[in-house]
Short mmCIF file of C-alpha atoms and ligand atoms in Angstrom, two decimals:
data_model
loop_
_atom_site.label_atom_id
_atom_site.label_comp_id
_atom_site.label_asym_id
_atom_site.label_seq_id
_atom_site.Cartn_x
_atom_site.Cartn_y
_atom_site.Cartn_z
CA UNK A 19 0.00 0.00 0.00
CA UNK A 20 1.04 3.38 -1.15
CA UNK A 21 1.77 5.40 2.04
CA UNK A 22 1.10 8.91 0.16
CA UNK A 23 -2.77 8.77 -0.01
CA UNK A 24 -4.29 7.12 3.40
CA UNK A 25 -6.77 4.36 3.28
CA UNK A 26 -9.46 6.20 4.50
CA UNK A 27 -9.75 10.12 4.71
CA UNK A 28 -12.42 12.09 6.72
CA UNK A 29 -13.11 15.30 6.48
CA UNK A 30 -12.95 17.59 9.85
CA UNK A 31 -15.80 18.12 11.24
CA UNK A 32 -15.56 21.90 10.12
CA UNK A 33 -15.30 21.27 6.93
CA UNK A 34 -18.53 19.35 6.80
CA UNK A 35 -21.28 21.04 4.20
CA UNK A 36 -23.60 23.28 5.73
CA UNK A 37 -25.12 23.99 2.82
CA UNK A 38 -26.83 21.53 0.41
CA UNK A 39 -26.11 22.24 -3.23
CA UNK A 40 -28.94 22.04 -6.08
CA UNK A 41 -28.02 20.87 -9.69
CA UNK A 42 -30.84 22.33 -10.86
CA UNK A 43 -29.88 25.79 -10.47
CA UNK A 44 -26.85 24.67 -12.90
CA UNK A 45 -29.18 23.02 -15.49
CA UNK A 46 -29.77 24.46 -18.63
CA UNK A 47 -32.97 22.34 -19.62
CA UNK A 48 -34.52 22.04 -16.24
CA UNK A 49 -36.24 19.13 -15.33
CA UNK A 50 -39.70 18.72 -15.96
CA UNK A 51 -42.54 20.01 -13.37
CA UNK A 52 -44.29 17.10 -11.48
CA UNK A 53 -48.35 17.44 -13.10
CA UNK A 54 -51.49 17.30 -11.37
CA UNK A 55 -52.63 13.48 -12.42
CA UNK A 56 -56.18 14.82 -13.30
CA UNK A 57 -55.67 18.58 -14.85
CA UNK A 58 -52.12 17.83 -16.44
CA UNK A 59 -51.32 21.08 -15.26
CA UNK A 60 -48.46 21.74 -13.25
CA UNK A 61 -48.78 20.90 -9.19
CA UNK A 62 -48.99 24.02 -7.57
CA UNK A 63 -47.55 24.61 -4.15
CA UNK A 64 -50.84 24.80 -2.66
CA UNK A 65 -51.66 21.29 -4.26
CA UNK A 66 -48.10 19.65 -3.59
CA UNK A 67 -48.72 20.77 0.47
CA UNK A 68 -51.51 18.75 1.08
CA UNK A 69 -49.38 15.82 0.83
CA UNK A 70 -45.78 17.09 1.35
CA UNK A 71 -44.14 19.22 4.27
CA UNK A 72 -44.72 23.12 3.25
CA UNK A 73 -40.61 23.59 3.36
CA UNK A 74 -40.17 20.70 1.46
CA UNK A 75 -42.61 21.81 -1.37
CA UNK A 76 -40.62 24.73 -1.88
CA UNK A 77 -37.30 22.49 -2.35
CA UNK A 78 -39.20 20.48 -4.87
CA UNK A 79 -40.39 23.37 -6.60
CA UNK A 80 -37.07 25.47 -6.89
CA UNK A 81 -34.94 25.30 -9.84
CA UNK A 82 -32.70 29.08 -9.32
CA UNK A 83 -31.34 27.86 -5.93
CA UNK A 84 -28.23 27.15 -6.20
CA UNK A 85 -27.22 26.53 -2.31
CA UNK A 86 -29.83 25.49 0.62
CA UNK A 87 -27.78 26.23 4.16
CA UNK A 88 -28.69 23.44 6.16
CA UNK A 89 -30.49 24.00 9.50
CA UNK A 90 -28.59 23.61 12.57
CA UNK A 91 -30.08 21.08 13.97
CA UNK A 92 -30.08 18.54 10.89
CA UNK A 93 -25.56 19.53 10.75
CA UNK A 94 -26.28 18.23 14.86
CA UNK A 95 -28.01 15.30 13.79
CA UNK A 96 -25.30 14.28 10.67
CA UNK A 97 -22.27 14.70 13.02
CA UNK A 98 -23.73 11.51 14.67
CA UNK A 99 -22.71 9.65 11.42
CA UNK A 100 -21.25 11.59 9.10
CA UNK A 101 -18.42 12.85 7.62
CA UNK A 102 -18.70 9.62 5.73
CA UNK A 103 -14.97 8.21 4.75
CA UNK A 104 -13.71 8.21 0.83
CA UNK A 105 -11.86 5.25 0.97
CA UNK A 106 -9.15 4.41 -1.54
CA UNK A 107 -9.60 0.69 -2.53
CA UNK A 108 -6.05 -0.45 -1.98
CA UNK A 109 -6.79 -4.12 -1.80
CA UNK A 110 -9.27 -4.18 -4.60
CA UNK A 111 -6.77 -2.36 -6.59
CA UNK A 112 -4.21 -5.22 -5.92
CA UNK A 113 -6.75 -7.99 -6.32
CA UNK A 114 -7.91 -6.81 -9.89
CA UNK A 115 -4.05 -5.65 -10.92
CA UNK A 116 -5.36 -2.74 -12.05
CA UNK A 117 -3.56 0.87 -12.87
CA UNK A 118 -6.53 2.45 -11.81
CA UNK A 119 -7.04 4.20 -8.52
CA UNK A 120 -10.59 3.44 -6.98
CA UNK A 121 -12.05 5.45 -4.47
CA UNK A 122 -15.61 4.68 -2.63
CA UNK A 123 -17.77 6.60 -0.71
CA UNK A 124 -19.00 4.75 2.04
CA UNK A 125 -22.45 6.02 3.50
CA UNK A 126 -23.36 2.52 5.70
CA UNK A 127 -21.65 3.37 8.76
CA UNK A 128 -25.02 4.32 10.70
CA UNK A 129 -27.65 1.80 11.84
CA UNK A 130 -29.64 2.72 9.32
CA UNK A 131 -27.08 1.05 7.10
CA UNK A 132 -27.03 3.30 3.85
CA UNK A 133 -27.48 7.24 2.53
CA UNK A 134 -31.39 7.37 3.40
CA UNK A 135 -30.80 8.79 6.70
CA UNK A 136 -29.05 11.92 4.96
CA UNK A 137 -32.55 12.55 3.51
CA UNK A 138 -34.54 11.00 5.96
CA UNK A 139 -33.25 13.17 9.02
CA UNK A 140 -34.19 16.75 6.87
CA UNK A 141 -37.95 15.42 5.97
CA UNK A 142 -38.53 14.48 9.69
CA UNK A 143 -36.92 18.27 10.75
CA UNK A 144 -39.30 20.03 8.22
CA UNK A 145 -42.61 17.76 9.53
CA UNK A 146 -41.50 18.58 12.78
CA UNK A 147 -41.17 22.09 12.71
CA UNK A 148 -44.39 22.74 10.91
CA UNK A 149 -45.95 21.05 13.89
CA UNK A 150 -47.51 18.39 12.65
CA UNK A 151 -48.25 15.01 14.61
CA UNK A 152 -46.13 12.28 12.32
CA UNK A 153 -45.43 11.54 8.66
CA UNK A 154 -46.50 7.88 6.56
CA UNK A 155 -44.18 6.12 3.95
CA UNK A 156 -43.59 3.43 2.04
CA UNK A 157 -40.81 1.01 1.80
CA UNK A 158 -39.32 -1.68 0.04
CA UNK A 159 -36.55 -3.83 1.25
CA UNK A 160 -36.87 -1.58 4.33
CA UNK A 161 -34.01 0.94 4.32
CA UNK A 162 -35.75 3.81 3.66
CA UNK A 163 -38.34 3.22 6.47
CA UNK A 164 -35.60 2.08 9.02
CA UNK A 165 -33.74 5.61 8.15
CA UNK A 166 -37.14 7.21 8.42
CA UNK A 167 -38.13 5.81 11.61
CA UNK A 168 -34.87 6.59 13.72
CA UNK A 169 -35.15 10.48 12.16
CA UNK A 170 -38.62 10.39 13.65
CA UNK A 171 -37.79 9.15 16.53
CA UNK A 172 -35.12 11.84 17.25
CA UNK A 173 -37.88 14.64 16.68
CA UNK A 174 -40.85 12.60 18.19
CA UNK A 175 -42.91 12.23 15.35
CA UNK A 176 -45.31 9.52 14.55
CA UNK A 177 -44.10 7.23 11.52
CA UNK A 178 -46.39 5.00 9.25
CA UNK A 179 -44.83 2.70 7.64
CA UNK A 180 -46.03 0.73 4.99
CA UNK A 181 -43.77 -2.21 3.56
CA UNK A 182 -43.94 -4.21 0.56
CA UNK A 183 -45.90 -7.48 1.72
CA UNK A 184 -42.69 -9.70 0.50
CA UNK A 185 -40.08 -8.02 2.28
CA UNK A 186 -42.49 -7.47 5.21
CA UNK A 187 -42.11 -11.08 5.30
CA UNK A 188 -38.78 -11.96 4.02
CA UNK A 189 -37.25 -9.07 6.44
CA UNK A 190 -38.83 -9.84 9.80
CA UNK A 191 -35.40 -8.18 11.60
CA UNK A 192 -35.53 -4.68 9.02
CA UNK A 193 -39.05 -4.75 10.61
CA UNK A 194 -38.06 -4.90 14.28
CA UNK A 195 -35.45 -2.38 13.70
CA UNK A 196 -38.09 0.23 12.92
CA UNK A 197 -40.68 -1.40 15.73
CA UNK A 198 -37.63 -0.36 18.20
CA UNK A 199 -37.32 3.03 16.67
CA UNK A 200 -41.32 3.52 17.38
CA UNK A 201 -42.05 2.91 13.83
CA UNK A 202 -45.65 1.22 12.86
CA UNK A 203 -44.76 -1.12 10.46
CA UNK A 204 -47.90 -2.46 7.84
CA UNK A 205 -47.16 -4.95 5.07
CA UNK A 206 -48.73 -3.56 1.77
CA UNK A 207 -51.21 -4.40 0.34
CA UNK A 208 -53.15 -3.98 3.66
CA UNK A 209 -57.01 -3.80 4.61
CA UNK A 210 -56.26 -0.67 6.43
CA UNK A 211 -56.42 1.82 2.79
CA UNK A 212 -58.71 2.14 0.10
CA UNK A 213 -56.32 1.65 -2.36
CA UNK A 214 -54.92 -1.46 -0.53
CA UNK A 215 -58.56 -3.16 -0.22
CA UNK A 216 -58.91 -2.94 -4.04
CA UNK A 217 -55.42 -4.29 -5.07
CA UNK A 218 -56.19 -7.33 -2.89
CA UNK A 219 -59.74 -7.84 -4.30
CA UNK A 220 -58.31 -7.45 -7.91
CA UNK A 221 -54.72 -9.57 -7.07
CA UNK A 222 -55.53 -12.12 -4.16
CA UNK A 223 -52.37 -12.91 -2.97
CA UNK A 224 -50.38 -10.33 -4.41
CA UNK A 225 -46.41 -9.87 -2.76
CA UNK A 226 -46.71 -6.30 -3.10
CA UNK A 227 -45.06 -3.92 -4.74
CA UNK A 228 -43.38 -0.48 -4.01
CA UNK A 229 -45.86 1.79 -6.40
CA UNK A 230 -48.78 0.20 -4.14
CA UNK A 231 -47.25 0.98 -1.13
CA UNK A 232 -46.65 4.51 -2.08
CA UNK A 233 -50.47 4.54 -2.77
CA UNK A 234 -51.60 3.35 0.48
CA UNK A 235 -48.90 5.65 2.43
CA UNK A 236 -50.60 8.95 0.47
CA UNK A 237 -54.17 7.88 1.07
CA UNK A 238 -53.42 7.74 4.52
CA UNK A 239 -51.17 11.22 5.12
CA UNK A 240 -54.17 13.04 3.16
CA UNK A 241 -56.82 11.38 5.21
CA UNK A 242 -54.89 11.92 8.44
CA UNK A 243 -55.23 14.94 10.12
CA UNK A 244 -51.23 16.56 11.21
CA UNK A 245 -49.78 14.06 8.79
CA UNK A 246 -47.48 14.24 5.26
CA UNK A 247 -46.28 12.21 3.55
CA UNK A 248 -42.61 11.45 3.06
CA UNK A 249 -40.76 9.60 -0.15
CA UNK A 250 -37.02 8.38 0.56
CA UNK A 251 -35.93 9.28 -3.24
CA UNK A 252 -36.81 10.31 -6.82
CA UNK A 253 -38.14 13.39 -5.79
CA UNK A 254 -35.97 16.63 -6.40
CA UNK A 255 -35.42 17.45 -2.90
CA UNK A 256 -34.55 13.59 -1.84
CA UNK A 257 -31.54 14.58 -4.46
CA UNK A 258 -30.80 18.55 -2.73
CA UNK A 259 -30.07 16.28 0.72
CA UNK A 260 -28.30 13.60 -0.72
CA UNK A 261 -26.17 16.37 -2.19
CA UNK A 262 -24.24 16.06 1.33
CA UNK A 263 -22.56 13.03 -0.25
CA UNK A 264 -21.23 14.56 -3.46
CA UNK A 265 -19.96 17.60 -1.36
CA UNK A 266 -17.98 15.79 0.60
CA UNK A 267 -16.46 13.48 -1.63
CA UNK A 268 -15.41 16.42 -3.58
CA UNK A 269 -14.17 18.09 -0.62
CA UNK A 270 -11.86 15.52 0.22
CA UNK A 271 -10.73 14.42 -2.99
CA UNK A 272 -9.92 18.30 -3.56
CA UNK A 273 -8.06 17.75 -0.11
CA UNK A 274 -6.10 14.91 -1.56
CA UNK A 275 -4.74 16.87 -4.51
CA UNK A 276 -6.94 13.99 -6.65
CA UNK A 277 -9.34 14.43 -9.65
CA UNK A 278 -12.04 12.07 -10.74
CA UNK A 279 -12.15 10.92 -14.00
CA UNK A 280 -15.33 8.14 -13.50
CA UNK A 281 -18.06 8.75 -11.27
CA UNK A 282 -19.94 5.62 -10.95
CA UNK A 283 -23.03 5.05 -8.85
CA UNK A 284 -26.69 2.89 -8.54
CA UNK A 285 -29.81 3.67 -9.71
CA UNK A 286 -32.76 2.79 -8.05
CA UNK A 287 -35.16 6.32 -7.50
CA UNK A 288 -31.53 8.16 -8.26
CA UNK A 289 -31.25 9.75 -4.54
CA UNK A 290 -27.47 8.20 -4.07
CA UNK A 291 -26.43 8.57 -7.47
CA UNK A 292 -28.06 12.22 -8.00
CA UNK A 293 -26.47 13.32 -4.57
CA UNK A 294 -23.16 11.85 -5.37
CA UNK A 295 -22.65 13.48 -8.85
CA UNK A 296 -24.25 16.82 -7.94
CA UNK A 297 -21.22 18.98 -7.52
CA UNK A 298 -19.59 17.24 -10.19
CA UNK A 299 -22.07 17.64 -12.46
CA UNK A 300 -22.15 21.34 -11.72
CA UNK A 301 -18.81 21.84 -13.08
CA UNK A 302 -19.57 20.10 -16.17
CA UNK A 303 -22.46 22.34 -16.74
CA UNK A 304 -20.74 25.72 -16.27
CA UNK A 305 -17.78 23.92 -18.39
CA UNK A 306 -15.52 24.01 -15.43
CA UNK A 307 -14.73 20.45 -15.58
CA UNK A 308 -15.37 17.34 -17.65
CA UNK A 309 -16.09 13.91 -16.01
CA UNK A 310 -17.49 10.51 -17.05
CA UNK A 311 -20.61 9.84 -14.84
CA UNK A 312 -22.00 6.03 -14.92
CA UNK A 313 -25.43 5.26 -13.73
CA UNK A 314 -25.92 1.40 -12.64
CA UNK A 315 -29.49 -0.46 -12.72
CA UNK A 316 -30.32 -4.13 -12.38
CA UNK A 317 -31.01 -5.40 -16.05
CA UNK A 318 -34.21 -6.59 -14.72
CA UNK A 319 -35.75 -3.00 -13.99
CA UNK A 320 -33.71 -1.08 -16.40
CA UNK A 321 -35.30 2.23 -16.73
CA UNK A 322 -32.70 4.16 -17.67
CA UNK A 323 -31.48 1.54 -20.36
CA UNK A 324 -34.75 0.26 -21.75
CA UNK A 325 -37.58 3.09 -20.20
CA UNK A 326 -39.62 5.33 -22.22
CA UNK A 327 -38.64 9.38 -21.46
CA UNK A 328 -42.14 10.20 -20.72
CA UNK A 329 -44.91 11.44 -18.42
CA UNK A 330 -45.87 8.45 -16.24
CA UNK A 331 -47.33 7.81 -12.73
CA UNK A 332 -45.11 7.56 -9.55
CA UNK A 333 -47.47 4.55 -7.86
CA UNK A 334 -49.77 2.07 -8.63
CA UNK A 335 -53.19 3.73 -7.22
CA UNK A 336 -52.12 6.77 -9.79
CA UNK A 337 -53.17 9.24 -6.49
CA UNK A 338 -49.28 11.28 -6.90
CA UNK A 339 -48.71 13.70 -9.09
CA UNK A 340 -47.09 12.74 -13.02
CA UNK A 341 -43.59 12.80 -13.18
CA UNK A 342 -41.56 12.96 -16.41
CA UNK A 343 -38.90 10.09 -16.11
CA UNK A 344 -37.47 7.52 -17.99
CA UNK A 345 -39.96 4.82 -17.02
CA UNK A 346 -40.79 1.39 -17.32
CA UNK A 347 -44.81 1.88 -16.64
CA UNK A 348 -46.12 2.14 -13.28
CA UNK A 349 -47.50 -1.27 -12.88
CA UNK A 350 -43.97 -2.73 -14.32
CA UNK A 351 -42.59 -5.54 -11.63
CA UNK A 352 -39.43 -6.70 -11.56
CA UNK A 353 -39.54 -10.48 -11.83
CA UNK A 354 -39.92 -12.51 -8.80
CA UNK A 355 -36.36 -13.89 -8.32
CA UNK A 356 -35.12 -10.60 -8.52
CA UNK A 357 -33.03 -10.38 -5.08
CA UNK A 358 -30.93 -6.88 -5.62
CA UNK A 359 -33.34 -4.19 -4.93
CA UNK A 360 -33.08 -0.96 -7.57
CA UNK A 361 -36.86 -2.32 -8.15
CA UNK A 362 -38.51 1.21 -8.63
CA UNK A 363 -40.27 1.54 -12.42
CA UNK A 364 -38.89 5.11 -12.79
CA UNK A 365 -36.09 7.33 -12.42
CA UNK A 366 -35.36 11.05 -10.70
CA UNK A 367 -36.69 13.81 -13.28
CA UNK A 368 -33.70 15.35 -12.59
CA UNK A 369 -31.31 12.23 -13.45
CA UNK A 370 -33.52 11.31 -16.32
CA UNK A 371 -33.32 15.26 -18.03
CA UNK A 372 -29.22 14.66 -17.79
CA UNK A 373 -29.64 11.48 -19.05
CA UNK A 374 -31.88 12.49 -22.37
CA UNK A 375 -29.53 16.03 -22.32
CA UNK A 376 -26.14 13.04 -23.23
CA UNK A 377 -24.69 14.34 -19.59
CA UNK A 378 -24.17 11.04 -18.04
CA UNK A 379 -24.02 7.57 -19.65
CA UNK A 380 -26.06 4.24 -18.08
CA UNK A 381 -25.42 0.84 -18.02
CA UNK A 382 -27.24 -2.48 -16.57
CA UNK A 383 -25.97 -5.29 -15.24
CA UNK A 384 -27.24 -9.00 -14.36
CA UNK A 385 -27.73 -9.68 -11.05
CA UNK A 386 -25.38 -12.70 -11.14
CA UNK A 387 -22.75 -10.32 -12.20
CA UNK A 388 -23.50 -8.15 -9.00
CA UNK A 389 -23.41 -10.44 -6.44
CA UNK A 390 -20.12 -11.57 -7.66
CA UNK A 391 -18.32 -8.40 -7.93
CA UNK A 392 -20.12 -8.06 -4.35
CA UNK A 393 -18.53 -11.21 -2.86
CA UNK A 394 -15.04 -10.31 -4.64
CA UNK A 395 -15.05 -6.80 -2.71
CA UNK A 396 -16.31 -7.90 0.37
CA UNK A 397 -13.12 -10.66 0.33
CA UNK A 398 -10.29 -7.93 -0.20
CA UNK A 399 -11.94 -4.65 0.92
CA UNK A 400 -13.91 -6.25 4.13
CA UNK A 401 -17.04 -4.36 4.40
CA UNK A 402 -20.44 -6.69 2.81
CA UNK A 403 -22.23 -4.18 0.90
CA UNK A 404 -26.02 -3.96 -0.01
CA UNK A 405 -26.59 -6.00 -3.43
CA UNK A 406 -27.83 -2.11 -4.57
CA UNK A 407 -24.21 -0.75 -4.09
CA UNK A 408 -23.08 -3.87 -5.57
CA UNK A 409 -24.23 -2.70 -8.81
CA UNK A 410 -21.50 0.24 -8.55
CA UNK A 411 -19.22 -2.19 -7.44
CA UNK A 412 -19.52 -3.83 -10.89
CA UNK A 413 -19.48 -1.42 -13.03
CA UNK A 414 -16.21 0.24 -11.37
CA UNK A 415 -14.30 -3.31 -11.37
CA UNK A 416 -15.28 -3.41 -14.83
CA UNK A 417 -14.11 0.21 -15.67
CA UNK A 418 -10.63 -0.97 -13.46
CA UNK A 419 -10.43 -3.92 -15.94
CA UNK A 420 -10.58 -1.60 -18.97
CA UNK A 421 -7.85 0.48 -17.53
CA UNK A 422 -6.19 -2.72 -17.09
CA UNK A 423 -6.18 -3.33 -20.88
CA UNK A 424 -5.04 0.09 -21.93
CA UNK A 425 -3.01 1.02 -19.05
CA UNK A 426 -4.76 4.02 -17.91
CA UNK A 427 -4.22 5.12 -14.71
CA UNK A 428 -7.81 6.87 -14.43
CA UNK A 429 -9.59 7.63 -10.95
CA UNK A 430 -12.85 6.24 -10.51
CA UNK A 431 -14.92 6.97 -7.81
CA UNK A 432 -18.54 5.54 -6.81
CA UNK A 433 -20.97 5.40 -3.79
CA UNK A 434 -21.29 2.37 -1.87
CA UNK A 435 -24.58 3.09 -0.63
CA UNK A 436 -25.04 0.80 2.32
CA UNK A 437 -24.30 -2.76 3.47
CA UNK A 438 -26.00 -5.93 3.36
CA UNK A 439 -26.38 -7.56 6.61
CA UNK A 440 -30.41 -7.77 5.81
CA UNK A 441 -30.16 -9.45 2.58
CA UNK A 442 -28.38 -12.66 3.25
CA UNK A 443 -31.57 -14.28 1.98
CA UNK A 444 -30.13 -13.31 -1.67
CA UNK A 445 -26.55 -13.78 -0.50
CA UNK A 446 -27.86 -17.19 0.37
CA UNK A 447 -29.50 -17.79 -2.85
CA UNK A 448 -26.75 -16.67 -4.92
CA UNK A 449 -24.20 -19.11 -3.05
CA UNK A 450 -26.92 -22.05 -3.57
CA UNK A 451 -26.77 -21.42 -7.25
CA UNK A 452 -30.48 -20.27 -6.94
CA UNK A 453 -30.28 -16.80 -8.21
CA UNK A 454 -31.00 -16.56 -11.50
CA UNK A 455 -31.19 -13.39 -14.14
CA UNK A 456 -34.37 -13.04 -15.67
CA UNK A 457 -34.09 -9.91 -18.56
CA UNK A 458 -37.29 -8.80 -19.52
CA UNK A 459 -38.18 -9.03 -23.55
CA UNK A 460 -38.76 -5.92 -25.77
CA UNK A 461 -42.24 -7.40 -25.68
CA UNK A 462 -43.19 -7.26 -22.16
CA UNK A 463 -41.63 -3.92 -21.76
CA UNK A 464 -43.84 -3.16 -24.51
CA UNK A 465 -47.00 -4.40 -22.95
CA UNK A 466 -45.98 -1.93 -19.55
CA UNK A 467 -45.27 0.67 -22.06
CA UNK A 468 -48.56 1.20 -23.94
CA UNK A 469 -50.21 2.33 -20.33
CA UNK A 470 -48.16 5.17 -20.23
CA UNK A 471 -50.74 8.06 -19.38
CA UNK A 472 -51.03 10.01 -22.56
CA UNK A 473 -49.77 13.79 -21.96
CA UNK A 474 -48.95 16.58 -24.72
C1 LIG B 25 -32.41 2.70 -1.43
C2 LIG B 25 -31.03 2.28 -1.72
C3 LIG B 25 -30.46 2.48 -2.98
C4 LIG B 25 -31.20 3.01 -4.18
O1 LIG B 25 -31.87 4.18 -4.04
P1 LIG B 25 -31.47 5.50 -4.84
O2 LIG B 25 -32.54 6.45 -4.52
O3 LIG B 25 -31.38 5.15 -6.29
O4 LIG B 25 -30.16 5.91 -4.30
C5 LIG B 25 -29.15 2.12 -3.16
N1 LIG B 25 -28.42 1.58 -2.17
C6 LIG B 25 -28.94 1.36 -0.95
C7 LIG B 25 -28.07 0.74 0.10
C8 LIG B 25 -30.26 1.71 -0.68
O5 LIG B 25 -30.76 1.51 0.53
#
């Protein structure tokens, strides 16, 4: 090991952010506005705060802001956990004899386990100090509502959680977790929502999916008197607080006399990935600086890859506003035996508009792939990351093979998001020779496609 750069390098705690930073003050084709799913008009703040914290409305809404200073008490709450270390993957470097240096952002080191606390603690601060009594949610393989429910907890809020029936299931311990931090916890489809009662007449049986859960979660925030709802990413101001991790990445690579020249991250909702590029992406827009930026999805949800750029619903119930993304259709499911979350059908509007605009590449990957680049880093590099981060894990090994061909000695950087100790069910399957990679064909994609809502 090099002794000139060190392993691991945190930032002092003065030189944390205390401002978030917002891309879209940077943009040149903003992204598009979020419509009203009945008018096609665009929300309107006064619409948007019936189901969204007023302060966080007005983060969604802005796209002139360049920086947001962040409130005292949210820089209190990150010194818990953060600054987060950029660690320089020595032994991965050695293991893949590559000329490349690799560097990796590592947001798991709070119980929470990956970035969605950086977003959850600022939506539970603005709920809080509008007064109101508690906030519902949805979540998936649980991350988002285990970040959620500690940040409510620490401001004494109420949080609803409703969890994909499947995971509910499969993740009994994700669910304690939150039951500890005073979290309700209600597998989705439930008999407690409108929304939920008719998905279970018209599927009996059904697993679940995230877009349903998202339903049920906004039926009951508008129905609840003193609640909001909260969403853990896609939305733009999921991506201003996740800017915290592209700040300080920057801040210490700029420390370490280093430039990136690959910026690699996963792409579920685009939270991680949008946060992490942010800065960097704002220098390529005002031409200050160039950089490759690589976004990562399973190749059995590929939105970014195989999605239509178009107006589409966020959820299943179609009660949320229409967002334009690159999209899969909002009743799209990835296949059963998929095991390495990124599920979502759709993509940030901010991500996607860089995306169509030729500002950042994408790639997909099959899940086989992941979990072996997974198992690889977690051998040299020690930590067992979340199959999601895995995905960035991939695509940088691959990128460090490339350089290994040509010689390059490029810097690539990417996020590893969180860590796995929850999903040794797909660990397990994967070692068992159980895990599978189902792609989807043109045609089913097709099938999702044609409900698109039609918008001109
Ligand atoms: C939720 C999650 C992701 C994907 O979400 P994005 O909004 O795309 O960042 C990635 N990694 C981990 C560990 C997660 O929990």
């Amino acid at each position: 090991m090099s002794e000139k750069i060190p392993y691991k390098t945190y930032l002092d705690e003065k030189e944390i952010p205390t401002a978030w930073y917002n891309v879209r003050a940077d943009m040149k084709n903003k992204p598009a506005p979020l419509l009203n799913p009945g008018t096609h008009q665009p929300m309107t703040a006064e619409e948007l705060s019936v189901v969204f914290c007023d302060e966080l409305v007005k983060q969604e809404l802005d796209n002139d802001t360049a920086f947001f200073p962040i409130p005292q008490e949210i820089q209190d709450f990150y010194k818990m956990y953060r600054p987060s270390p950029l660690v320089r993957a020595y032994f991965l470097e050695k293991k893949l004899g590559t000329p490349a240096k690799i560097y990796y952002k590592f947001e798991g080191n709070n119980t929470s386990g990956s970035h969605k606390l950086n977003s959850a603690i600022a939506q539970a601060y603005y709920a809080k100090k509008q007064g109101l009594k508690g906030v519902t949610t949805e979540t998936g393989a649980g991350q988002w509502g285990t970040a959620l429910s500690m940040a409510c907890s620490y401001f004494d809020l109420d949080c609803k959680v409703y969890m994909v029936k499947v995971s509910y299931e499969q993740k009994p311990f994700r669910r304690e977790v939150m039951r500890t931090y005073g979290a309700s916890v209600t597998p989705s489809p439930s008999t407690t929502t409108n929304i939920g009662r008719a998905i279970l007449e018209k599927h009996p049986g059904t697993t679940g999916s995230l877009g349903c859960a998202i339903s049920e979660a906004v039926e009951v925030a508008v129905g609840t008197e003193g609640y909001r709802y909260v969403l853990g990413s896609v939305l733009n101001q999921v991506l201003l607080h996740q800017s915290v991790i592209g700040l300080e990445t920057k801040a210490a690579l700029d420390k370490l006399g280093e430039k990136a020249d690959i910026i690699i991250g996963c792409a579920g909702g685009g939270s991680n990935l949008g946060g992490l590029i942010s800065p960097f992406m704002g220098e390529k827009l005002r031409g200050e600086a160039d950089y490759r930026i690589i976004a990562v999805e399973p190749a059995s949800c590929p939105s970014l890859t195989r999605g239509k750029y178009a107006y589409d619903f966020c959820d299943t119930g179609m009660v949320c506003p229409l967002a334009k993304m690159y999209t899969l259709g909002s009743d799209f499911i990835p296949a059963p035996n998929h095991a390495g979350g990124l599920r979502y059908h759709g993509m940030s509007s901010i991500l996607s508009q860089l995306y169509d605009d030729g500002l950042m590449e994408a790639r997909s990957v099959k899940q086989t792939d992941v979990f072996e680049a997974a198992e690889m880093f977690a051998r040299v590099e020690g930590i067992l990351p979340a199959p999601e981060s895995s995905h960035a894990i991939r695509a940088a090994i691959d990128e460090a093979l490339k350089c290994k061909e040509t010689g390059e000695e490029k810097t690539i950087v990417f996020g590893l998001t969180g860590t796995g100790y929850f999903d040794l069910v797909a660990y397990q399957k994967f070692h068992d020779g159980e895990m599978d990679d189902y792609i989807p064909t043109d045609e089913e994609l097709a099938k999702y496609a044609a409900n698109l809502p039609k918008v001109d």
